[in-house]
Coordinates of C-alpha atoms in Angstrom, one line a residue:
M569 CA -85.7 -49.3 -90.8
K570 CA -84.3 -52.2 -88.8
T571 CA -80.5 -52.6 -88.8
I572 CA -79.3 -56.1 -89.7
K573 CA -76.6 -57.3 -87.4
E574 CA -73.7 -59.5 -88.3
H575 CA -73.8 -63.0 -86.7
K576 CA -70.2 -64.4 -86.7
H577 CA -69.0 -67.4 -84.8
L578 CA -65.4 -68.5 -84.5
I579 CA -64.6 -71.9 -82.9
I580 CA -60.9 -72.8 -82.5
R581 CA -59.2 -76.0 -81.4
A582 CA -55.5 -75.5 -80.8
E583 CA -52.6 -77.5 -79.3
A584 CA -50.4 -75.2 -77.3
L585 CA -46.9 -75.8 -76.0
S586 CA -47.0 -72.7 -73.8
P587 CA -50.7 -72.4 -72.7
P588 CA -51.8 -69.8 -70.2
M589 CA -51.5 -71.4 -66.7
D590 CA -52.2 -68.3 -64.5
K591 CA -55.7 -67.0 -63.9
L592 CA -54.6 -63.3 -63.9
Y593 CA -52.7 -63.8 -67.1
L594 CA -55.6 -65.3 -68.9
E595 CA -57.9 -62.6 -67.6
E596 CA -55.6 -59.8 -68.9
W597 CA -55.1 -61.7 -72.2
L598 CA -58.9 -61.8 -72.8
K599 CA -59.1 -58.1 -72.1
R600 CA -56.3 -57.4 -74.6
L601 CA -57.9 -59.6 -77.2
I602 CA -61.3 -58.1 -76.9
D603 CA -59.8 -54.6 -77.1
S604 CA -57.8 -55.6 -80.2
I605 CA -60.9 -56.6 -82.1
D606 CA -62.7 -53.4 -81.1
M607 CA -65.3 -55.0 -78.9
K608 CA -66.5 -53.8 -75.5
I609 CA -66.6 -55.8 -72.3
M610 CA -69.9 -55.8 -70.4
I611 CA -69.1 -58.3 -67.7
G612 CA -65.8 -60.1 -66.9
P613 CA -63.5 -61.5 -67.8
F614 CA -63.9 -64.3 -65.3
V615 CA -61.3 -67.1 -65.0
K616 CA -61.4 -70.2 -62.9
Y617 CA -59.2 -73.3 -62.6
C618 CA -60.9 -76.7 -62.6
D619 CA -58.9 -79.4 -60.7
M620 CA -61.1 -82.4 -61.5
P621 CA -58.9 -85.2 -62.8
G622 CA -59.2 -85.6 -66.6
N623 CA -60.6 -82.0 -66.9
K624 CA -57.9 -79.9 -65.2
G625 CA -57.3 -76.5 -66.6
L626 CA -58.4 -72.9 -66.9
T627 CA -61.6 -71.6 -68.3
G628 CA -62.1 -67.9 -68.9
G629 CA -64.8 -65.9 -70.5
A630 CA -66.4 -62.5 -70.9
I631 CA -69.7 -61.2 -71.9
I632 CA -69.1 -58.6 -74.6
E633 CA -71.5 -56.0 -75.9
T634 CA -72.2 -58.1 -79.0
S635 CA -72.2 -61.6 -77.3
H636 CA -69.4 -63.6 -75.7
V637 CA -65.7 -64.8 -75.7
I638 CA -64.7 -68.1 -74.0
M639 CA -61.4 -69.9 -73.7
H640 CA -60.9 -73.4 -72.2
I641 CA -57.5 -74.9 -71.6
W642 CA -56.8 -78.5 -70.6
D643 CA -53.3 -78.6 -69.2
E644 CA -53.0 -82.3 -68.2
C645 CA -51.9 -83.3 -71.7
T646 CA -48.8 -82.2 -73.7
P647 CA -49.3 -80.2 -75.8
A648 CA -52.2 -78.6 -73.9
L649 CA -55.6 -78.5 -75.6
M650 CA -57.2 -75.1 -76.0
Q651 CA -60.7 -74.5 -77.2
F652 CA -61.7 -70.9 -78.0
D653 CA -65.2 -69.6 -78.9
L654 CA -66.2 -66.1 -80.0
Y655 CA -69.7 -65.2 -81.1
S656 CA -70.5 -61.7 -82.1
C657 CA -73.2 -59.6 -83.8
S658 CA -70.3 -57.5 -85.1
N659 CA -67.8 -58.3 -87.7
F660 CA -64.2 -59.3 -86.6
D661 CA -61.0 -60.6 -88.2
H662 CA -60.9 -64.3 -87.5
Q663 CA -57.5 -64.7 -89.0
K664 CA -56.1 -62.0 -86.6
I665 CA -57.5 -64.0 -83.7
C666 CA -55.9 -67.2 -85.0
R667 CA -52.6 -65.5 -85.5
T668 CA -52.7 -64.0 -82.0
I669 CA -53.4 -67.4 -80.3
C670 CA -50.7 -69.1 -82.3
S671 CA -48.0 -66.5 -81.5
E672 CA -49.0 -66.0 -77.9
F673 CA -49.2 -69.7 -76.8
N674 CA -46.7 -71.4 -79.1
V675 CA -49.3 -73.4 -80.9
S676 CA -48.2 -76.5 -82.7
K677 CA -51.6 -77.2 -84.4
I678 CA -54.7 -75.1 -84.9
E679 CA -58.0 -75.8 -86.5
Y680 CA -61.0 -73.5 -86.7
K681 CA -64.5 -73.0 -88.0
Y682 CA -65.7 -69.6 -88.9
L683 CA -69.5 -69.5 -89.3
D684 CA -71.5 -66.7 -90.8
R685 CA -74.8 -67.3 -89.1
E686 CA -76.6 -64.6 -91.0
N687 CA -76.2 -66.6 -94.3

C-alpha cells in the first residue's frame, strides 16, 4: 500500500528590526530551525549576500529530506524585509516557526500563508 505524504507549504513575510546580517549566523540559524522542526538536512545550508542596489541582502537555503527551506532578507530598508519559505512532505508546526522568527529577529509585523497542498 502506498503511503500518502503530507504536502505543507509555509510562506512568511516579516518586517524585522534585527534581521540576520551575517552569513555564518544565518547558516547556523537555518540549521537550528531545521533541527527544531525534526527535519533532516540533505544539502546546505548555503548563504550568499547580494550587493545589487535595490536587492541588497542575504539569501539562505537548504535542501531538506522532505523538500526545502529558504530565507531572503532585504536589508536596505528599515525595518528589513524578510521572506521565508518552507515546503515539506512532512507535517510541521507553522506557529512555532512564526514565533521563532518573531522572537529571534525582533519582528514588528508578520504575515503568513500556510497551505495544505494535499487538500
